[in-house]
Amino acid sequence: VTITTAPLPPAEVERALAPLGEARMLPTAAYTDHDVLAWEREHLFARSWVCVGRSDEPEHVSGAQRAVALGIGSALLVRDESESLRAFANVCRHRGHELLPVGTSAAQRSISCPYHGWTYALDGALVYATGGGVTEAAECALGELRVADWLGWTFVDERGSAPSLAEHFGGLTDVLAPYDPARLSPVARREYVVAANWKVVHENYQECLHCPRIHPELCKVSPPNSGDNLAPGSSWVGGWMDLRPDAETMSMTGAAVGPTHPGYVLTHRLEPIGPAATRVECEWLADPETTSIDGAVELWDLVNRQDWAACESVQRGLASGAHRPGPIVAREDAVHHFVGLVARAYLGRSNAGQP
Ligand code: FES
Ligand SMILES: [Fe+2]
């Protein structure tokens, strides 16, 4: 195995691995440099499991297809003849044209390339090559990718080198499985393009020190100093916050939005689209009998926009030439864990067994 380290000064990356209190954030270039993002695409995303959406997309109908972005390229998700989900590299074996534009869906009994019309069966086998003369059709089957369901979300392993999904998620499966999120249905979705590096968006989510200043509406339903972080794993970090006594859920007024407590799940799925640009897809999931979660969507859309404004301001600071990596304070233990995972990967070290 060739270990390739990120194009950053190792001594500066190493400072993120010092104990909390002495640690500094990642080098500035980690947030601004195209070469660093290219490294991350290959080493952090393409060689790991990437979430591509809910497991009920594409729908459970033979021939349903959907193209989704991965770390480097894209995948064509297909329901095969038995309605099982398969993932193929979204690359035609003729000249390499994408089989379906990323973000779009199709429903056909076969997979058909829009460029010259080469056609593949739902198991990826080449069945028709426009122009004739293809003698080695078996060599021209679509490249199949590892795809797996985790609690109702679909994950794809682009390079085929990720550990098992169970190993990847470690203890997080035990934390979330009791809520049975697979039974929930999507009820609302918002997409944002944030002018900030994906790690800035992630780090913002790992601390609530900023909540009293920029999220007054959120603080009305949840005390910003409440909650704690769970003991994190080698691929995840997170924790909980409390509701105020008079709040039934996190909504604009604190009023419940569904038949159960707390009523809904909100996910943020991040896709880096440049060193200073991240697409964020938010999805609200709830029990099928929930009719309206407007109060929750309104609150989080507002909180999101407050966060994006802060992240974009941070990104301008990072790009200003005046930025130096700042300290990580005591109540930013989750930020410390996150930058530690990234720093160890930058240095070519394994995160297995962390913390
Ligand atoms: S590139 Fe797909 S048919 Fe030619
Ligand atoms: Fe925030």
Short mmCIF file of C-alpha atoms and ligand atoms in Angstrom, two decimals:
data_model
loop_
_atom_site.label_atom_id
_atom_site.label_comp_id
_atom_site.label_asym_id
_atom_site.label_seq_id
_atom_site.Cartn_x
_atom_site.Cartn_y
_atom_site.Cartn_z
CA VAL A 1 0.00 0.00 0.00
CA THR A 2 1.42 3.35 -1.01
CA ILE A 3 0.77 6.03 1.58
CA THR A 4 0.51 9.44 -0.03
CA THR A 5 0.51 12.37 2.32
CA ALA A 6 -1.38 15.59 1.67
CA PRO A 7 0.45 18.54 0.03
CA LEU A 8 0.83 20.44 3.33
CA PRO A 9 3.82 21.02 5.68
CA PRO A 10 3.75 17.98 8.04
CA ALA A 11 4.99 19.99 11.04
CA GLU A 12 2.04 22.39 10.71
CA VAL A 13 -0.44 19.53 10.32
CA GLU A 14 1.09 17.88 13.41
CA ARG A 15 0.05 20.85 15.57
CA ALA A 16 -3.60 19.82 15.20
CA LEU A 17 -2.71 16.55 16.95
CA ALA A 18 -1.42 18.19 20.13
CA PRO A 19 -3.63 17.74 23.22
CA LEU A 20 -6.66 19.98 23.58
CA GLY A 21 -5.41 23.30 24.94
CA GLU A 22 -2.13 23.13 22.97
CA ALA A 23 -3.58 22.10 19.60
CA ARG A 24 -3.90 24.51 16.68
CA MET A 25 -6.30 24.28 13.75
CA LEU A 26 -5.23 22.79 10.41
CA PRO A 27 -2.90 24.88 8.19
CA THR A 28 -4.67 27.68 6.31
CA ALA A 29 -3.98 26.04 2.94
CA ALA A 30 -6.05 23.02 4.02
CA TYR A 31 -9.08 25.27 3.53
CA THR A 32 -8.07 27.19 0.41
CA ASP A 33 -5.80 25.08 -1.81
CA HIS A 34 -7.01 23.19 -4.91
CA ASP A 35 -4.29 20.54 -4.51
CA VAL A 36 -5.41 19.79 -0.95
CA LEU A 37 -9.01 19.35 -2.09
CA ALA A 38 -7.83 17.06 -4.92
CA TRP A 39 -5.95 15.00 -2.31
CA GLU A 40 -9.02 14.87 -0.06
CA ARG A 41 -11.25 13.80 -2.95
CA GLU A 42 -9.01 10.82 -3.64
CA HIS A 43 -7.95 9.86 -0.12
CA LEU A 44 -10.83 10.90 2.14
CA PHE A 45 -13.85 10.44 -0.12
CA ALA A 46 -13.10 8.07 -3.03
CA ARG A 47 -11.47 5.53 -0.68
CA SER A 48 -14.25 5.59 1.87
CA TRP A 49 -18.03 5.23 1.98
CA VAL A 50 -19.82 8.28 0.60
CA CYS A 51 -23.49 8.89 1.39
CA VAL A 52 -25.44 9.42 -1.83
CA GLY A 53 -28.95 9.82 -0.39
CA ARG A 54 -31.87 7.87 1.02
CA SER A 55 -32.23 4.18 0.25
CA ASP A 56 -35.67 4.60 -1.34
CA GLU A 57 -34.03 6.48 -4.24
CA PRO A 58 -34.19 5.36 -6.98
CA GLU A 59 -37.63 3.92 -6.28
CA HIS A 60 -38.16 0.16 -5.90
CA VAL A 61 -39.04 -0.47 -9.53
CA SER A 62 -36.93 -2.54 -11.89
CA GLY A 63 -35.14 -0.14 -14.27
CA ALA A 64 -35.26 2.94 -12.01
CA GLN A 65 -31.95 4.80 -12.31
CA ARG A 66 -30.30 7.77 -10.65
CA ALA A 67 -26.85 9.38 -11.12
CA VAL A 68 -25.12 10.69 -7.99
CA ALA A 69 -21.82 12.46 -7.32
CA LEU A 70 -18.99 10.60 -5.58
CA GLY A 71 -15.62 11.84 -4.29
CA ILE A 72 -14.04 11.94 -7.75
CA GLY A 73 -16.52 10.68 -10.35
CA SER A 74 -20.15 9.67 -10.19
CA ALA A 75 -22.23 6.52 -9.80
CA LEU A 76 -25.26 5.26 -11.67
CA LEU A 77 -27.63 3.68 -9.13
CA VAL A 78 -29.86 1.08 -10.77
CA ARG A 79 -32.70 -1.20 -9.62
CA ASP A 80 -31.93 -4.43 -11.41
CA GLU A 81 -34.35 -7.14 -12.63
CA SER A 82 -34.99 -8.24 -9.02
CA GLU A 83 -35.27 -4.59 -7.83
CA SER A 84 -31.97 -4.95 -5.93
CA LEU A 85 -29.88 -1.79 -5.85
CA ARG A 86 -26.67 -1.85 -7.89
CA ALA A 87 -24.12 0.91 -8.43
CA PHE A 88 -22.01 1.29 -11.57
CA ALA A 89 -19.30 3.79 -12.45
CA ASN A 90 -21.28 6.37 -14.46
CA VAL A 91 -18.91 5.96 -17.42
CA CYS A 92 -19.77 4.45 -20.82
CA ARG A 93 -17.32 1.77 -21.96
CA HIS A 94 -17.28 3.21 -25.51
CA ARG A 95 -15.85 6.74 -25.13
CA GLY A 96 -16.49 7.44 -21.49
CA HIS A 97 -19.59 9.62 -21.77
CA GLU A 98 -21.66 9.81 -18.58
CA LEU A 99 -24.59 7.41 -18.81
CA LEU A 100 -26.88 9.86 -17.00
CA PRO A 101 -26.23 13.48 -15.90
CA VAL A 102 -25.47 13.72 -12.18
CA GLY A 103 -28.55 14.63 -10.16
CA THR A 104 -31.04 13.26 -12.68
CA SER A 105 -33.16 10.11 -12.77
CA ALA A 106 -34.46 7.79 -15.47
CA ALA A 107 -36.76 4.76 -15.73
CA GLN A 108 -35.92 2.35 -18.56
CA ARG A 109 -35.63 -1.40 -19.02
CA SER A 110 -31.97 -0.93 -19.93
CA ILE A 111 -29.10 1.52 -19.46
CA SER A 112 -28.61 3.58 -22.59
CA CYS A 113 -25.73 5.96 -23.27
CA PRO A 114 -26.92 9.31 -24.66
CA TYR A 115 -23.80 9.79 -26.88
CA HIS A 116 -23.85 6.91 -29.43
CA GLY A 117 -26.53 4.71 -27.91
CA TRP A 118 -24.54 1.80 -26.49
CA THR A 119 -26.96 -0.15 -24.34
CA TYR A 120 -26.42 -2.19 -21.20
CA ALA A 121 -28.67 -4.61 -19.31
CA LEU A 122 -29.63 -3.73 -15.73
CA ASP A 123 -26.79 -5.99 -14.51
CA GLY A 124 -24.29 -3.87 -16.47
CA ALA A 125 -23.69 -6.32 -19.36
CA LEU A 126 -23.21 -4.72 -22.80
CA VAL A 127 -26.11 -5.79 -25.01
CA TYR A 128 -25.88 -3.41 -27.97
CA ALA A 129 -22.85 -1.58 -29.38
CA THR A 130 -23.76 1.00 -32.05
CA GLY A 131 -21.42 0.63 -35.05
CA GLY A 132 -20.80 -3.08 -34.59
CA GLY A 133 -17.59 -5.06 -34.48
CA VAL A 134 -17.30 -5.40 -30.70
CA THR A 135 -15.98 -8.93 -30.22
CA GLU A 136 -15.13 -8.75 -26.51
CA ALA A 137 -18.48 -7.62 -25.12
CA ALA A 138 -17.64 -9.10 -21.71
CA GLU A 139 -14.76 -6.62 -21.37
CA CYS A 140 -17.21 -3.81 -21.97
CA ALA A 141 -19.56 -4.50 -19.07
CA LEU A 142 -20.06 -1.49 -16.80
CA GLY A 143 -17.73 -1.25 -13.82
CA GLU A 144 -19.65 -2.25 -10.71
CA LEU A 145 -19.13 -0.43 -7.39
CA ARG A 146 -19.74 -1.55 -3.80
CA VAL A 147 -23.04 -0.15 -2.56
CA ALA A 148 -24.65 -0.69 0.83
CA ASP A 149 -27.60 0.43 2.91
CA TRP A 150 -27.01 1.84 6.40
CA LEU A 151 -30.12 2.61 8.49
CA GLY A 152 -32.00 3.85 5.43
CA TRP A 153 -29.21 5.72 3.64
CA THR A 154 -27.21 4.49 0.64
CA PHE A 155 -23.40 4.53 0.68
CA VAL A 156 -21.01 3.88 -2.22
CA ASP A 157 -17.33 2.87 -2.03
CA GLU A 158 -15.86 4.44 -5.19
CA ARG A 159 -12.43 2.77 -5.19
CA GLY A 160 -13.52 -0.51 -3.61
CA SER A 161 -10.95 -0.11 -0.84
CA ALA A 162 -13.08 0.96 2.15
CA PRO A 163 -13.44 -1.28 5.22
CA SER A 164 -16.80 -2.96 5.82
CA LEU A 165 -19.66 -0.56 6.52
CA ALA A 166 -19.96 -1.98 10.06
CA GLU A 167 -16.29 -1.23 10.70
CA HIS A 168 -16.56 2.20 9.09
CA PHE A 169 -19.38 3.34 11.37
CA GLY A 170 -18.20 1.53 14.50
CA GLY A 171 -20.27 2.49 17.55
CA LEU A 172 -22.41 4.99 15.64
CA THR A 173 -24.65 2.17 14.44
CA ASP A 174 -25.51 1.31 18.07
CA VAL A 175 -26.29 4.97 18.81
CA LEU A 176 -28.70 5.45 15.89
CA ALA A 177 -30.19 2.01 15.18
CA PRO A 178 -32.66 2.15 18.15
CA TYR A 179 -34.37 5.14 16.47
CA ASP A 180 -34.91 2.99 13.35
CA PRO A 181 -34.45 5.90 10.91
CA ALA A 182 -35.07 3.60 7.92
CA ARG A 183 -38.82 3.74 8.63
CA LEU A 184 -38.94 7.55 8.22
CA SER A 185 -39.99 9.32 5.02
CA PRO A 186 -38.54 12.51 3.55
CA VAL A 187 -40.98 15.40 4.06
CA ALA A 188 -38.87 18.45 3.12
CA ARG A 189 -35.60 19.19 1.37
CA ARG A 190 -33.47 22.32 0.88
CA GLU A 191 -30.26 22.76 -1.09
CA TYR A 192 -27.64 25.41 -0.42
CA VAL A 193 -24.33 26.34 -2.01
CA VAL A 194 -22.08 27.74 0.71
CA ALA A 195 -18.98 29.78 -0.24
CA ALA A 196 -16.80 27.95 2.28
CA ASN A 197 -14.59 24.89 2.47
CA TRP A 198 -16.46 21.71 3.49
CA LYS A 199 -14.37 21.47 6.68
CA VAL A 200 -15.40 24.99 7.77
CA VAL A 201 -19.05 23.89 7.49
CA HIS A 202 -18.27 20.70 9.43
CA GLU A 203 -16.33 22.49 12.17
CA ASN A 204 -19.13 25.03 12.59
CA TYR A 205 -21.46 22.14 13.34
CA GLN A 206 -19.18 20.71 16.02
CA GLU A 207 -19.51 23.57 18.50
CA CYS A 208 -22.29 25.71 19.90
CA LEU A 209 -20.08 28.48 21.32
CA HIS A 210 -21.38 30.63 18.49
CA CYS A 211 -25.06 29.87 19.18
CA PRO A 212 -25.84 32.75 21.62
CA ARG A 213 -24.48 35.31 19.12
CA ILE A 214 -25.89 34.13 15.80
CA HIS A 215 -28.79 31.75 16.59
CA PRO A 216 -31.25 33.56 18.92
CA GLU A 217 -34.21 31.56 17.57
CA LEU A 218 -32.45 28.22 18.16
CA CYS A 219 -31.48 29.29 21.71
CA LYS A 220 -35.17 29.91 22.49
CA VAL A 221 -35.89 26.18 22.16
CA SER A 222 -32.50 24.70 23.17
CA PRO A 223 -29.97 26.09 25.68
CA PRO A 224 -26.68 26.64 23.82
CA ASN A 225 -24.61 25.31 26.73
CA SER A 226 -26.69 22.14 27.09
CA GLY A 227 -25.83 18.64 25.98
CA ASP A 228 -22.51 16.93 25.47
CA ASN A 229 -20.51 15.01 22.90
CA LEU A 230 -20.63 11.23 22.72
CA ALA A 231 -17.34 9.32 22.82
CA PRO A 232 -16.51 9.59 19.10
CA GLY A 233 -15.26 6.95 16.69
CA SER A 234 -12.71 6.70 13.90
CA SER A 235 -15.12 8.09 11.30
CA TRP A 236 -17.65 10.11 13.27
CA VAL A 237 -18.13 12.72 15.95
CA GLY A 238 -21.24 14.18 17.54
CA GLY A 239 -23.48 14.59 20.53
CA TRP A 240 -26.77 15.98 21.70
CA MET A 241 -28.45 19.16 22.92
CA ASP A 242 -31.38 19.47 25.33
CA LEU A 243 -34.76 21.04 24.73
CA ARG A 244 -35.88 23.82 27.05
CA PRO A 245 -38.60 22.58 29.48
CA ASP A 246 -41.37 24.35 27.57
CA ALA A 247 -40.23 23.16 24.12
CA GLU A 248 -41.59 19.94 22.63
CA THR A 249 -39.19 19.92 19.69
CA MET A 250 -36.79 22.15 17.77
CA SER A 251 -39.25 24.24 15.80
CA MET A 252 -39.83 27.97 15.46
CA THR A 253 -42.23 28.09 18.44
CA GLY A 254 -41.07 24.92 20.19
CA ALA A 255 -44.41 23.28 19.38
CA ALA A 256 -44.40 19.61 18.36
CA VAL A 257 -44.51 18.84 14.63
CA GLY A 258 -45.33 15.14 14.66
CA PRO A 259 -47.05 12.42 16.66
CA THR A 260 -43.83 11.32 18.36
CA HIS A 261 -41.18 13.09 20.42
CA PRO A 262 -39.04 14.84 19.08
CA GLY A 263 -40.83 14.27 15.78
CA TYR A 264 -38.30 14.50 12.97
CA VAL A 265 -34.72 13.91 11.80
CA LEU A 266 -32.74 16.55 9.90
CA THR A 267 -29.71 15.51 7.87
CA HIS A 268 -27.04 17.67 6.25
CA ARG A 269 -25.20 16.01 3.34
CA LEU A 270 -22.06 17.88 2.24
CA GLU A 271 -20.51 17.77 -1.22
CA PRO A 272 -17.32 19.75 -1.81
CA ILE A 273 -17.52 21.51 -5.18
CA GLY A 274 -14.33 23.57 -4.80
CA PRO A 275 -11.87 24.60 -2.05
CA ALA A 276 -14.24 27.45 -1.14
CA ALA A 277 -17.60 26.02 -2.20
CA THR A 278 -19.76 23.29 -0.65
CA ARG A 279 -23.16 22.03 -1.72
CA VAL A 280 -25.29 21.21 1.33
CA GLU A 281 -28.40 19.11 0.94
CA CYS A 282 -30.74 19.19 3.95
CA GLU A 283 -33.46 16.63 4.31
CA TRP A 284 -36.15 16.45 7.00
CA LEU A 285 -37.44 12.93 7.69
CA ALA A 286 -40.48 12.07 9.77
CA ASP A 287 -43.00 9.34 10.54
CA PRO A 288 -45.17 8.66 7.51
CA GLU A 289 -48.27 9.95 9.38
CA THR A 290 -46.68 13.35 10.09
CA THR A 291 -48.53 15.95 8.04
CA SER A 292 -46.60 19.19 8.49
CA ILE A 293 -43.20 20.02 9.89
CA ASP A 294 -43.23 23.62 8.65
CA GLY A 295 -42.14 24.99 12.05
CA ALA A 296 -39.04 22.78 12.02
CA VAL A 297 -38.17 23.57 8.40
CA GLU A 298 -38.58 27.29 9.05
CA LEU A 299 -36.33 27.19 12.13
CA TRP A 300 -33.54 25.17 10.51
CA ASP A 301 -33.61 27.04 7.22
CA LEU A 302 -33.05 30.21 9.28
CA VAL A 303 -30.33 28.59 11.43
CA ASN A 304 -28.67 27.22 8.29
CA ARG A 305 -28.51 30.66 6.70
CA GLN A 306 -27.08 32.11 9.92
CA ASP A 307 -24.41 29.39 9.88
CA TRP A 308 -23.61 29.84 6.18
CA ALA A 309 -23.08 33.58 6.69
CA ALA A 310 -20.60 32.82 9.49
CA CYS A 311 -18.84 30.10 7.45
CA GLU A 312 -18.51 32.40 4.44
CA SER A 313 -17.02 35.12 6.63
CA VAL A 314 -14.52 32.58 8.05
CA GLN A 315 -13.62 31.54 4.49
CA ARG A 316 -12.87 35.17 3.56
CA GLY A 317 -10.62 35.37 6.63
CA LEU A 318 -8.86 32.15 5.63
CA ALA A 319 -8.23 33.53 2.13
CA SER A 320 -7.12 36.98 3.33
CA GLY A 321 -3.41 36.26 3.76
CA ALA A 322 -3.65 37.43 7.38
CA HIS A 323 -4.96 34.14 8.80
CA ARG A 324 -2.94 31.95 11.20
CA PRO A 325 -4.35 28.66 12.57
CA GLY A 326 -6.08 29.49 15.85
CA PRO A 327 -6.28 27.54 19.11
CA ILE A 328 -8.97 24.97 19.86
CA VAL A 329 -10.58 25.84 23.19
CA ALA A 330 -11.71 23.44 25.92
CA ARG A 331 -15.37 23.34 24.86
CA GLU A 332 -14.39 22.53 21.27
CA ASP A 333 -13.50 18.91 21.95
CA ALA A 334 -15.55 17.74 18.96
CA VAL A 335 -13.72 20.20 16.67
CA HIS A 336 -10.46 18.83 18.10
CA HIS A 337 -11.54 15.28 17.30
CA PHE A 338 -12.61 16.20 13.76
CA VAL A 339 -9.39 18.05 12.84
CA GLY A 340 -7.44 15.19 14.44
CA LEU A 341 -9.08 12.67 12.09
CA VAL A 342 -8.28 14.88 9.10
CA ALA A 343 -4.71 15.62 10.27
CA ARG A 344 -3.89 11.94 10.78
CA ALA A 345 -5.20 11.16 7.29
CA TYR A 346 -3.14 14.06 5.83
CA LEU A 347 -0.02 12.53 7.42
CA GLY A 348 -0.78 9.08 5.97
CA ARG A 349 -1.57 7.61 9.37
CA SER A 350 -4.47 5.34 10.12
CA ASN A 351 -7.47 6.56 12.09
CA ALA A 352 -8.48 2.98 12.92
CA GLY A 353 -8.96 2.62 16.65
CA GLN A 354 -9.22 6.38 17.26
CA PRO A 355 -9.68 8.06 19.61
S1 FES B 1 -19.64 7.09 -25.34
FE1 FES B 1 -21.36 5.95 -24.80
S2 FES B 1 -22.07 5.20 -26.69
FE2 FES B 1 -20.31 6.29 -27.23
FE FE B 2 -24.58 27.24 14.07
#
